[in-house]
Tab-separated table of C-alpha atoms and ligand atoms in Angstrom:
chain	number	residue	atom	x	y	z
A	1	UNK	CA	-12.888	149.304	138.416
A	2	UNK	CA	-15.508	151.090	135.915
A	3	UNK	CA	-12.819	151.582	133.260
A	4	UNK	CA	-15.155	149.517	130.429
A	5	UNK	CA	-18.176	150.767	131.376
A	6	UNK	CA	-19.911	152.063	128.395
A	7	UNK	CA	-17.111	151.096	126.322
A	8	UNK	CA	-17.859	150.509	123.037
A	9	UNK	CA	-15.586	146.972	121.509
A	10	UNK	CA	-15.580	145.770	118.800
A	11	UNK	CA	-14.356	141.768	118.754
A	12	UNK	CA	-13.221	139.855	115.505
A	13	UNK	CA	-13.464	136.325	115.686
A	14	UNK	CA	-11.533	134.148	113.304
A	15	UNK	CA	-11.247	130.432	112.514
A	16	UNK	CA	-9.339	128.802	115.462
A	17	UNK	CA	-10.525	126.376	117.894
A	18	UNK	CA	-9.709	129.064	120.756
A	19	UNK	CA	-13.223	131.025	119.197
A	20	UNK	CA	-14.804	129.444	121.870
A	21	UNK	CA	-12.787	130.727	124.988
A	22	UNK	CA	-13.370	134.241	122.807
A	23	UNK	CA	-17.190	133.456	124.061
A	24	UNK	CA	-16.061	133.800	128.018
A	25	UNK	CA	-14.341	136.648	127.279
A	26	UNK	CA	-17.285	138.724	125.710
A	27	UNK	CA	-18.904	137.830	128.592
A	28	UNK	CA	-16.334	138.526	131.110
A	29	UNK	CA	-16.426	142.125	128.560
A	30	UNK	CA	-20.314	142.158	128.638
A	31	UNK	CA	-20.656	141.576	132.359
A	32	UNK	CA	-18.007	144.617	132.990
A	33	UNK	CA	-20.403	147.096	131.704
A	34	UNK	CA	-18.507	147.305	128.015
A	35	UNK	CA	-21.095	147.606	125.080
A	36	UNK	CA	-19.583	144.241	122.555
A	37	UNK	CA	-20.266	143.964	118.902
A	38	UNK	CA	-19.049	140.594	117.389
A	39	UNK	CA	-17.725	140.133	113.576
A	40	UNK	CA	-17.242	136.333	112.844
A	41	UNK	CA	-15.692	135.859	110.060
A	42	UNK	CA	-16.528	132.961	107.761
A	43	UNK	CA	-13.918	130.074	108.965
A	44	UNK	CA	-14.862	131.672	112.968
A	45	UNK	CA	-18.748	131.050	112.308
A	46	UNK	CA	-17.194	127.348	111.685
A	47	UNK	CA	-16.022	127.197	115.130
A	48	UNK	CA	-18.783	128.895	117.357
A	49	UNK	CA	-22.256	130.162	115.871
A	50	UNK	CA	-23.413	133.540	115.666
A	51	UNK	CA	-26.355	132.644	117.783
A	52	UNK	CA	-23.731	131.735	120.648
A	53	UNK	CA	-22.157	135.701	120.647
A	54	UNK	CA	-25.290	137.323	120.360
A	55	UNK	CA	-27.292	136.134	123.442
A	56	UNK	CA	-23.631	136.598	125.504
A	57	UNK	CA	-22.990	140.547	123.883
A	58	UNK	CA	-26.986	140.946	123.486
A	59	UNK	CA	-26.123	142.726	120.228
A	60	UNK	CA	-26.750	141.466	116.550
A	61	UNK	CA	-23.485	139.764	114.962
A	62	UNK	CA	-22.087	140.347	111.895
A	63	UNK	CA	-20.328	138.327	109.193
A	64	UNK	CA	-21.092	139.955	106.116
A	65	UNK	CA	-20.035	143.017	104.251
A	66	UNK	CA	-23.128	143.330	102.238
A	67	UNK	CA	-25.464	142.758	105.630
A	68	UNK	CA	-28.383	144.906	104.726
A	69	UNK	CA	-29.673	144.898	108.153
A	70	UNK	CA	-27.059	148.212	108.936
A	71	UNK	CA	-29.518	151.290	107.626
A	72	UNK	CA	-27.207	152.657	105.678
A	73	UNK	CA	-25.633	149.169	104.209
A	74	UNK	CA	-22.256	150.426	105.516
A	75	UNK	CA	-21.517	147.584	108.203
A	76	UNK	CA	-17.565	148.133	107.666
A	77	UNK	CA	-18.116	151.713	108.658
A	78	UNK	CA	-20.239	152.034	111.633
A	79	UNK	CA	-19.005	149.247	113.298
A	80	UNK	CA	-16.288	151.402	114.545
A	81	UNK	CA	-17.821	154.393	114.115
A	82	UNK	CA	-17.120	155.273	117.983
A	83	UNK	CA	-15.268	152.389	118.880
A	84	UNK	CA	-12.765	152.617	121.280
A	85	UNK	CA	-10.740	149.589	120.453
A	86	UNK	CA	-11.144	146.461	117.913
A	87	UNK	CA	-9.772	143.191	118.997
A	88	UNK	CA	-9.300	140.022	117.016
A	89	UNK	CA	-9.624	137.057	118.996
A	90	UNK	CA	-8.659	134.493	117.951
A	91	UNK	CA	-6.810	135.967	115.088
A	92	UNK	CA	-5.259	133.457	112.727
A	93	UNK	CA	-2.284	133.503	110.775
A	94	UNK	CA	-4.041	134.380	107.827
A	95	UNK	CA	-5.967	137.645	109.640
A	96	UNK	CA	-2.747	138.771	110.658
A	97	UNK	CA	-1.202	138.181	106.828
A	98	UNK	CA	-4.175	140.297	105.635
A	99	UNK	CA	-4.026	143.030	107.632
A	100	UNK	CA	-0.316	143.506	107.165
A	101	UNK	CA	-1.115	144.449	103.698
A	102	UNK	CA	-4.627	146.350	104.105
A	103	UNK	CA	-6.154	143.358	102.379
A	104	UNK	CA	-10.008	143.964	102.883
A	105	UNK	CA	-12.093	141.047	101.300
A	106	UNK	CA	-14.617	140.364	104.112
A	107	UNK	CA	-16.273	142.533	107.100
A	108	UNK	CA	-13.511	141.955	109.778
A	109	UNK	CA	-10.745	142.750	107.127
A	110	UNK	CA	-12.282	145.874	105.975
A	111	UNK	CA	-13.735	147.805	109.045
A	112	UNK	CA	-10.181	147.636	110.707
A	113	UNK	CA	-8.979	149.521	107.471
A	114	UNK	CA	-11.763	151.887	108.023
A	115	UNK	CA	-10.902	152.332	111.691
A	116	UNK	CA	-9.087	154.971	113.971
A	117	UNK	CA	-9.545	153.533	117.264
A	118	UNK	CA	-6.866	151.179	118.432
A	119	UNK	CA	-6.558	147.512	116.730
A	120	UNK	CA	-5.438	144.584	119.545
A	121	UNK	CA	-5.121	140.912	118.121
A	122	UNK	CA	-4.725	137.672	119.981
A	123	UNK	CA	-2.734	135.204	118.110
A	124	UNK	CA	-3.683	131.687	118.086
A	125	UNK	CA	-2.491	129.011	115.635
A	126	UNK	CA	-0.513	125.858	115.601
A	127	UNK	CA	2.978	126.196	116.547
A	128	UNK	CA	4.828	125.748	113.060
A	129	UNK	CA	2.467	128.788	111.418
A	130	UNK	CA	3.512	130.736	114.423
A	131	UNK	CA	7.006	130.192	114.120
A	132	UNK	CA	7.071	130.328	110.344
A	133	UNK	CA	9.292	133.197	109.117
A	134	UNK	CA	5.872	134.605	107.128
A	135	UNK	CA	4.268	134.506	110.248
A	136	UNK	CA	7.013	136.539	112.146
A	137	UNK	CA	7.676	138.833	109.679
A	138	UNK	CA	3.950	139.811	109.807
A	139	UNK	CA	3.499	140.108	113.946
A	140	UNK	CA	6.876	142.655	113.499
A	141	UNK	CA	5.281	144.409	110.923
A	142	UNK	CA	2.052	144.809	113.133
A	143	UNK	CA	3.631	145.968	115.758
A	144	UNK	CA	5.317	148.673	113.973
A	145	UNK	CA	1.850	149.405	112.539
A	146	UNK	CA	1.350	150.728	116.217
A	147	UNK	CA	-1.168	147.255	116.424
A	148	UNK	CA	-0.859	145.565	120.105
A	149	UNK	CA	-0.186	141.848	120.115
A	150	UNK	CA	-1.448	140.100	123.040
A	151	UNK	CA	0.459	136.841	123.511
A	152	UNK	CA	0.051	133.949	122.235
A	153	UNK	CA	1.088	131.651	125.162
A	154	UNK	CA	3.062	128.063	125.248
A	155	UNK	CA	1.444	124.745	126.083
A	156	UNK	CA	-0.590	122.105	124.976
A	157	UNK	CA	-1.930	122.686	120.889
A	158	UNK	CA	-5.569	121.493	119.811
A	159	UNK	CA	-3.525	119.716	117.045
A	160	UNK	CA	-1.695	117.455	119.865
A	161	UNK	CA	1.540	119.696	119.716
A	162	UNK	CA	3.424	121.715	122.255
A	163	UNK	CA	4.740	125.319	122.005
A	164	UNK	CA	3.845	128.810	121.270
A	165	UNK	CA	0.202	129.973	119.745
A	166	UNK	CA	-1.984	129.177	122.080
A	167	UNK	CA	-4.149	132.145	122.417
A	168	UNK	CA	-3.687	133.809	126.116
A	169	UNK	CA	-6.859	132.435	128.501
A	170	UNK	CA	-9.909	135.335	128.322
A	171	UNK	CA	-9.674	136.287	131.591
A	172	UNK	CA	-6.229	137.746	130.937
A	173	UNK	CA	-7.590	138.819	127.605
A	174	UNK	CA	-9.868	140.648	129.617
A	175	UNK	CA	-7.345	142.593	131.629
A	176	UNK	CA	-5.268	143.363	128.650
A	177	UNK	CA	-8.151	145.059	127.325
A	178	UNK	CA	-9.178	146.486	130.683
A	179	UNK	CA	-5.959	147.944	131.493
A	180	UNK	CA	-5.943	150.101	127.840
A	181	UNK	CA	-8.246	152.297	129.753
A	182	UNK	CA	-7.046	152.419	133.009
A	183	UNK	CA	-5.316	156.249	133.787
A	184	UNK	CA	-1.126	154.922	133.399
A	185	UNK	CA	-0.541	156.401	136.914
A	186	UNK	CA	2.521	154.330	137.551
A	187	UNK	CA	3.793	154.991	133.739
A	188	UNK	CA	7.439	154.074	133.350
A	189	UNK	CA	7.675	152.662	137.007
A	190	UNK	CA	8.814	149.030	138.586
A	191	UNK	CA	7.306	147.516	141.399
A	192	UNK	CA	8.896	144.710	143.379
A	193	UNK	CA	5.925	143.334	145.968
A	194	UNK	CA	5.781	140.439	148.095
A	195	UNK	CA	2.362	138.519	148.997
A	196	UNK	CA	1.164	135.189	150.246
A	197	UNK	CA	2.559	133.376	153.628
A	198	UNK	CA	6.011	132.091	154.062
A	199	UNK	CA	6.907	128.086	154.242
A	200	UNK	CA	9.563	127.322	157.102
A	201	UNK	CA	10.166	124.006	157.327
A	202	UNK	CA	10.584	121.490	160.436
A	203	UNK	CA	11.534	118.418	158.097
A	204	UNK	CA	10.996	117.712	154.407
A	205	UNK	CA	7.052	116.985	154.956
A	206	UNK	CA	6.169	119.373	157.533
A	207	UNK	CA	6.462	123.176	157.998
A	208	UNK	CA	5.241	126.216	160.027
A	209	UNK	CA	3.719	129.085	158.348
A	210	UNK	CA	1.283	131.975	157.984
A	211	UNK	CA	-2.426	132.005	157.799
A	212	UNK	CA	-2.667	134.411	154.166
A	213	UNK	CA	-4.589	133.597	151.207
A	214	UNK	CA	-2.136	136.170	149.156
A	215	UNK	CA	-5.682	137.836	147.281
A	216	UNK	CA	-4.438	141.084	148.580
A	217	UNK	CA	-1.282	141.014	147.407
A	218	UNK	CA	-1.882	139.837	143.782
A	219	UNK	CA	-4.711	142.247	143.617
A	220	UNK	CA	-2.419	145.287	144.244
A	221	UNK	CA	0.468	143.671	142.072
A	222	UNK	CA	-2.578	143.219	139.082
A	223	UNK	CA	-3.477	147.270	139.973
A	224	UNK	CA	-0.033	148.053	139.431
A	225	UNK	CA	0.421	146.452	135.945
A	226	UNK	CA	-2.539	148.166	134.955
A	227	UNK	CA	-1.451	151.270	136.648
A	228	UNK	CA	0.534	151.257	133.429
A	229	UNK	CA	3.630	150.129	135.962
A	230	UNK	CA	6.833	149.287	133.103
A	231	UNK	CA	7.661	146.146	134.980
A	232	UNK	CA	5.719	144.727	138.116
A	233	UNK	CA	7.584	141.423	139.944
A	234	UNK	CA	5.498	139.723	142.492
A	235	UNK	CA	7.843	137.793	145.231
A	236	UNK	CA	5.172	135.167	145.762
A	237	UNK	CA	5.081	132.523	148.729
A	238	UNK	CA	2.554	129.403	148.125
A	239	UNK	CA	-0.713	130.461	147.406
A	240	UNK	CA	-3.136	128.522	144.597
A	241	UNK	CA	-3.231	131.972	142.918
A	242	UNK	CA	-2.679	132.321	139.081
A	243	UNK	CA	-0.139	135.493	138.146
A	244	UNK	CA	-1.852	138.224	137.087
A	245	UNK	CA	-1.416	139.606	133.377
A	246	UNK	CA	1.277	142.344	133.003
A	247	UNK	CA	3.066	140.570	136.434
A	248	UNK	CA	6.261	138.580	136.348
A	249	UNK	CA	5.897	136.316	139.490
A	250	UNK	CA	8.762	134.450	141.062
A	251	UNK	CA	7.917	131.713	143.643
A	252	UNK	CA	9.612	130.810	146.874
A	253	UNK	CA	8.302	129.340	150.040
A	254	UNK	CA	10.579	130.823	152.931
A	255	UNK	CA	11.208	134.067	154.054
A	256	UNK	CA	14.858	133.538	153.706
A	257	UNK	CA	14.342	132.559	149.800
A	258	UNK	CA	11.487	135.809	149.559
A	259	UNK	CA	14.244	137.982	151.010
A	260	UNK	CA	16.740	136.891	148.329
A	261	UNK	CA	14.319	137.383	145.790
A	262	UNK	CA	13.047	140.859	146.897
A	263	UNK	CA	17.040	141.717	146.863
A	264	UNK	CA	17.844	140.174	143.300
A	265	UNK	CA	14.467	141.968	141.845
A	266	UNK	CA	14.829	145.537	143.756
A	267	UNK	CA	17.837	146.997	141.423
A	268	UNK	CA	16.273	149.810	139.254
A	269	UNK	CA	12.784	149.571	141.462
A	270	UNK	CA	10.584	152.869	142.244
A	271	UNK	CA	8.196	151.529	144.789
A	272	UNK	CA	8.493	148.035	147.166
A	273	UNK	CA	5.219	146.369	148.651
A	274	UNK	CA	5.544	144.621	151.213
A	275	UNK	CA	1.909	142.581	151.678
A	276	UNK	CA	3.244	139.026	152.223
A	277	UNK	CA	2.467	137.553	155.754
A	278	UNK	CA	6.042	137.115	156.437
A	279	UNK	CA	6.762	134.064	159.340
A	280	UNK	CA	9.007	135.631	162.010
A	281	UNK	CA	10.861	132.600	163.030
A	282	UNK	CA	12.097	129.754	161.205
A	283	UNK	CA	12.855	126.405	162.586
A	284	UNK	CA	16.882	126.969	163.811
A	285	UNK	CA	17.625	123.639	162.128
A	286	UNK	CA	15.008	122.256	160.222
A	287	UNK	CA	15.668	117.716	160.024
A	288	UNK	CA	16.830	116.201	157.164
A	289	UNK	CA	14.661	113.672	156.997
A	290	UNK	CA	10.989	113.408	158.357
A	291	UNK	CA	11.021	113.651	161.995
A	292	UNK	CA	9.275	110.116	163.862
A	293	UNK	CA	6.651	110.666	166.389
A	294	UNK	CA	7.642	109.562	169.997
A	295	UNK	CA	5.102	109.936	172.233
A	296	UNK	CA	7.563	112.571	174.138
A	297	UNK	CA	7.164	116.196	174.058
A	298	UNK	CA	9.048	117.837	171.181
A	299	UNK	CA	10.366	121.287	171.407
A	300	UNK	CA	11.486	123.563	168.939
A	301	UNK	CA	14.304	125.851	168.650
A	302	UNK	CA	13.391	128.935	165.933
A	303	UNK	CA	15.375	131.430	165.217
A	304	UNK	CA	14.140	134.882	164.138
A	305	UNK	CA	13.525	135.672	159.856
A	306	UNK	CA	15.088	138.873	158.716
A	307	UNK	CA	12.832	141.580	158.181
A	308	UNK	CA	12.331	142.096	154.666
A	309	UNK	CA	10.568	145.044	154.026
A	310	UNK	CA	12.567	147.240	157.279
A	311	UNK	CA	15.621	145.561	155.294
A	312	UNK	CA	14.597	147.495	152.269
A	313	UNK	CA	13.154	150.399	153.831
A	314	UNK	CA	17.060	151.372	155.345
A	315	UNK	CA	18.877	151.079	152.602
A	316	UNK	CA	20.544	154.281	150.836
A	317	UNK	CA	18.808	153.824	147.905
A	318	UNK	CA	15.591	152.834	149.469
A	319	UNK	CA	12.421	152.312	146.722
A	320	UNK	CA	8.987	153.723	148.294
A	321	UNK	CA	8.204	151.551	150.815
A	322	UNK	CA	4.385	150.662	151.674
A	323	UNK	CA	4.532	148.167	154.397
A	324	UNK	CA	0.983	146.345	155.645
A	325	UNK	CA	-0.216	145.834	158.951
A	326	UNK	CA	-2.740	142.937	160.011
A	327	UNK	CA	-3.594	143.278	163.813
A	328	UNK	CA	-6.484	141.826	165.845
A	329	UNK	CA	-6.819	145.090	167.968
A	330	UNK	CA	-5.525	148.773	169.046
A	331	UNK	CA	-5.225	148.715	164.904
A	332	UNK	CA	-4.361	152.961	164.372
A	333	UNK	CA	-1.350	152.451	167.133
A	334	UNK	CA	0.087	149.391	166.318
A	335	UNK	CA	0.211	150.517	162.806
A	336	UNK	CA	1.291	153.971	163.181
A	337	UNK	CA	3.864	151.954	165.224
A	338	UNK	CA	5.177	149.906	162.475
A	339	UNK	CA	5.006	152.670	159.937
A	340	UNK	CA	7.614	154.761	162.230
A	341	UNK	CA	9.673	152.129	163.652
A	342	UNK	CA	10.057	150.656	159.775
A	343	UNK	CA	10.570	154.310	157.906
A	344	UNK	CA	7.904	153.661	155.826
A	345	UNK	CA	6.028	156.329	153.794
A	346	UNK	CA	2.933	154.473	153.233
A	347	UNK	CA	1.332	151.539	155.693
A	348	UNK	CA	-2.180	149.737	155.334
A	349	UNK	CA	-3.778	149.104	158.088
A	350	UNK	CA	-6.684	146.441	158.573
A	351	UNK	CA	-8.121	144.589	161.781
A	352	UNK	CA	-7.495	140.830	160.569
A	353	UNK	CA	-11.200	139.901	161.266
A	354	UNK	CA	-12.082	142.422	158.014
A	355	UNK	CA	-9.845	141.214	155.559
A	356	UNK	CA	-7.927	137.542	156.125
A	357	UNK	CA	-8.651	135.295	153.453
A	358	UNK	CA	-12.052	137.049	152.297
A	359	UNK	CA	-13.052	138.991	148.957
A	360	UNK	CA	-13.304	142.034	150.868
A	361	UNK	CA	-10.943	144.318	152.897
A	362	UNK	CA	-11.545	147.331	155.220
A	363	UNK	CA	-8.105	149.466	155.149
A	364	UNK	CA	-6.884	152.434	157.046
A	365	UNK	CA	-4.027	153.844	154.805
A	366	UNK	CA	-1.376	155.693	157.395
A	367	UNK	CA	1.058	158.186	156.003
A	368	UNK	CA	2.921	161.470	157.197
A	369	UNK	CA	-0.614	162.985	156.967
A	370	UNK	CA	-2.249	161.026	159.112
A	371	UNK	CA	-4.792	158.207	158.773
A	372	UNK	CA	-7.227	157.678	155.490
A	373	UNK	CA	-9.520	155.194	156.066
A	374	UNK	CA	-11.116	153.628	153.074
A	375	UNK	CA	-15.005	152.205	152.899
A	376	UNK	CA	-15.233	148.524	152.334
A	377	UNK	CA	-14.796	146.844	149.026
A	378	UNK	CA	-13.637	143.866	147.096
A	379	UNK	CA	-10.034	143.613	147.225
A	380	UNK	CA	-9.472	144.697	143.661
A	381	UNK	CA	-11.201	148.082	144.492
A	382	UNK	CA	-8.797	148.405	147.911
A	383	UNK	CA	-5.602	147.754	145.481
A	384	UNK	CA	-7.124	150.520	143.481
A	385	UNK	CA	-7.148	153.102	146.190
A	386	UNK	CA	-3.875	152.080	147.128
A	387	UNK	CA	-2.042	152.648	144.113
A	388	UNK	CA	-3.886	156.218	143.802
A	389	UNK	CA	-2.495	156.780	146.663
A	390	UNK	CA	1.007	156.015	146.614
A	391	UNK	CA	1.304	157.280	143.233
A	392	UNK	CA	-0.086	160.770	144.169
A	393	UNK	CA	2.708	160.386	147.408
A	394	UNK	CA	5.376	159.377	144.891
A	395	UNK	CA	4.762	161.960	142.514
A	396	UNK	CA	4.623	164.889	145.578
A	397	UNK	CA	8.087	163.620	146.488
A	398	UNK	CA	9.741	163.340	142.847
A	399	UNK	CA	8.453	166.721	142.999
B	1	CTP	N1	7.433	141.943	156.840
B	1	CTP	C1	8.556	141.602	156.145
B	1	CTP	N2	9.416	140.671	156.661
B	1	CTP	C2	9.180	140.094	157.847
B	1	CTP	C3	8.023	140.432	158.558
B	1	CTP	C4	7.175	141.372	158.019
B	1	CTP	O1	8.777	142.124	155.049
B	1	CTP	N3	10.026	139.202	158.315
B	1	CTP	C5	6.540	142.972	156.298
B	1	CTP	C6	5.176	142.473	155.888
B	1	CTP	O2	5.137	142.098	154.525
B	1	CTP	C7	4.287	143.668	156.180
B	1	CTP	C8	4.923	144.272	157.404
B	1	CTP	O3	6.297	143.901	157.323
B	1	CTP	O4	4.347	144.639	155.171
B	1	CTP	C9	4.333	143.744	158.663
B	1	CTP	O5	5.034	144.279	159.735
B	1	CTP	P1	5.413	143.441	161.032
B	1	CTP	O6	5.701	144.410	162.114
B	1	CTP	O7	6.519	142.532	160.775
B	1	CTP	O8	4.111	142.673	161.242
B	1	CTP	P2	3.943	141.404	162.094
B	1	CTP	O9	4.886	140.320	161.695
B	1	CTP	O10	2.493	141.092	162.012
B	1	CTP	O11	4.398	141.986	163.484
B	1	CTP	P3	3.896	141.540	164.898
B	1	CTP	O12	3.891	140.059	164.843
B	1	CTP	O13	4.873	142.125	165.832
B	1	CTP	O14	2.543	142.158	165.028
C-alpha cells in the first residue's frame, strides 16, 4: 500500500463549494506519503485560502502565473516538471470548458497545457451546468483527450437541488488516484465476492446470524478494483460498510438472497471470493408476524443454507474459486480440509481470535503448493497479498 509514496501531484482547485472536501483529500494524499503541490485558482482561493492547503501539503501554493517566488519565473512549467499526475478538484464547468480548447489564461489553465503526465478532473457543479449540452459536449471531448473523469456523484446540491455534480467524497478521490499507480494485475478481469454475515430471519423483527464485521471482504473487493479488475461486484450481507470505489455492491441479507445474487452476477466472471460468513441454517419457516413471548420453551426447526461458494466451485464453468476459512483451532487441517472437500484452488486460513472484527488479520494462504503464511497487517495489506497471489495462480493456469 506504498503506491503514492514519493509521488509527486499536482492538485487544481477551482471555485466550487466542494474546495473544501479537496482539503481532506490532500491530506488523506499528504498522509500517504505523496509529495502535493496546490494551484488555486482565483474563484477556488474564494472558497478555501491558500493558507488552509499549505500547512495540510506543507508546500507553498500557487495562484499566479507571474509568481516570482519560482527561480526561474516559470511556475506553469515546473509545476509538472516530474509530475506524475495533475488533478482538478473541484473542477468547474468553466475549467473543464477551458481546457477543452487549450485556453490558458491563469496558472491552473496553462501548466496542464504544458504537461505530459496524466490530467484527472473531478467535476462538481450544480446540476443544470452539468447536464447542459455545453457541459456534456465538453466531459466527451475530455475523455477523448485521453483526460480521466472521476464522477461527479448524485445527491443533495449546495444550491438546495438534487441530482448529478456533486463532486465524489475525497476518500474515494483518494483511491481513484491511488489505484492509477497500483501494478493492473487483474487487468481485464471480473470478480464476483461475497462478504459480511448473512440475516435469517425467525419473524419480521428478529433473526439469527453471523458474528462478521465484512472489513475483510470489502478490503479484498477494494484490492481488486485497484488490481485494475474490469468489473468487481461485491454480494454484500448487512454490514455499516460504505462500497468501495471501482466496486458495484449489491445488498441482501440471507444466504438464500446472497446465493441468488452470486448466481445472477457470476456469468462472464474470472475469479469468485467467497469471504462472507455465510449462516448454515436458516429458520425452516420463519413467522409472519412477530412471534409473542410465552414463558414456555421455544424450539426451532432450521433447515440447512446451500453452500454458496462449493455451489460455484462444481460447476462446469467454474470461476477461480478462493474460499476462506475462520476456525478457533487445528487451523492448517480444518482448512486444508475445506480447500479439498470444496475444489478450491486458493483458501485463507485465519484462527478467528486474529482477525474477527479487528483492523488486522493473520492469514495462512493454502493452495496446491502447500501453506503460505503471511506476517500480520492491516486488512488492506492482507487483501493485497491475496490478490498477488491469486493473480500469479490465475495467470500459471491461463498459462
Ligand atoms: N460459504 C458459502 N456458503 C455457505 C457457507 C460457507 O459460500 N453456506 C463459504 C464462505 O464464504 C467461506 C467458506 O465457504 O469462503 C467457509 O467454509 P465452510 O466450510 O462453510 O465454513 P464454516 O461455515 O465456518 O464451516 P464449519 O462451520 O463446518 O466450520
Amino acid at each position: 500500500m506504498r503506491e503514492l509514496e514519493g509521488r509527486r501531484l499536482v492538485i487544481g482547485v477551482t471555485g466550487g463549494v466542494a474546495a473544501y472536501k479537496t482539503a481532506e483529500l490532500v491530506r488523506l494524499l499528504v498522509k500517504a506519503g505523496a509529495d502535493v503541490h496546490v494551484v488555486l485558482t482565483e474563484a477556488g482561493a474564494r472558497f478555501v485560502g491558500a493558507v488552509t492547503f499549505q500547512a495540510l501539503s506543507g508546500n507553498p501554493v500557487w495562484t499566479d502565473l507571474w509568481d516570482a517566488r519560482m527561480s526561474n519565473n516559470m511556475a506553469h512549467i515546473d509545476l509538472t516538471r516530474g509530475a506524475d499526475a495533475v488533478l482538478i478538484a473541484p473542477a468547474s464547468a468553466d475549467v473543464l470548458a477551458k481546457l477543452v480548447h487549450g485556453l490558458a489564461d491563469d496558472l491552473l489553465t496553462t501548466l496542464c497545457l504544458a504537461r505530459d503526465c496524466p490530467l484527472l478532473v473531478a467535476p462538481a457543479m450544480n446540476r443544470q451546468m452539468w447536464e447542459h449540452p455545453a457541459t456534456v459536449r465538453n466531459v466527451a471531448q475530455l475523455r477523448e483527450d485521453g483526460v480521466t473523469v472521476l464522477g461527479p456523484d448524485a445527491g443533495d446540491q449546495a444550491c438546495g437541488e438534487v441530482g448529478m455534480g456533486r463532486m465524489l467524497e475525497p476518500e474515494l478521490l483518494f483511491e481513484a488516484v491511488a489505484a492509477r499507480f497500483q501494478s493492473k494485475l487483474l487487468a481485464g478481469r471480473k470478480v464476483v465476492l461475497t462478504a459480511g454475515p448473512t440475516f435469517e430471519a425467525i419473524d419480521p423483527v428478529r433473526g439469527i446470524t453471523n458474528s462478521s464485521s465484512g472489513k475483510m471482504g470489502y478490503a479484498l473487493a477494494r484490492a481488486c478494483a485497484r488490481a485494475g479488475a474490469a468489473e468487481v461486484v461485491l454480494v454484500s450481507g448487512p454490514t455499516g460498510l460504505p462500497a468501495p470505489w471501482g466496486v458495484r455492491r449489491v445488498d441482501v441479507k440471507s444466504a438464500l438472497e446472497m446465493r441468488d445474487a452470486v448466481l445472477a452476477a457470476l456469468p462472464g466472471a474470472d475469479v469468485f471470493i467467497g469471504v462472507a460468513a455465510v449462516a448454515d441454517y436458516r429458520p425452516a419457516q420463519p413467522a409472519e408476524h412477530k412471534i409473542k413471548k410465552s414463558g414456555e420453551a421455544l424450539a426451532l426447526t432450521l433447515a440447512p443454507n446451500p453452500d454458496i461458494l462449493a455451489e460455484v466451485a462444481a460447476r462446469p464453468d467454474a470461476p477461480f474459486c478462493v474460499g476462506f476459512a475462520a476456525e478457533s483451532r487445528e487451523l492448517d487441517a480444518y482448512a486444508e480440509g475445506k480447500r479439498r472437500a470444496k475444489k478450491l484452488p486458493l483458501l485463507v486460513g485465519n484462527l478467528v481470535q486474529d482477525g474477527l472484527g479487528g483492523d488486522d488479520n493473520e492469514v495462512i494462504l493454502y493452495d496446491d503448493a502447500g501453506r503460505h503464511p503471511l506476517a500480520r497487517a492491516p486488512k488492506p495489506a492482507i487483501a493485497q497479498r491475496i490478490v498477488e497471489h491469486l493473480a500469479a495462480l490465475l495467470r500459471a493456469r491461463k498459462g
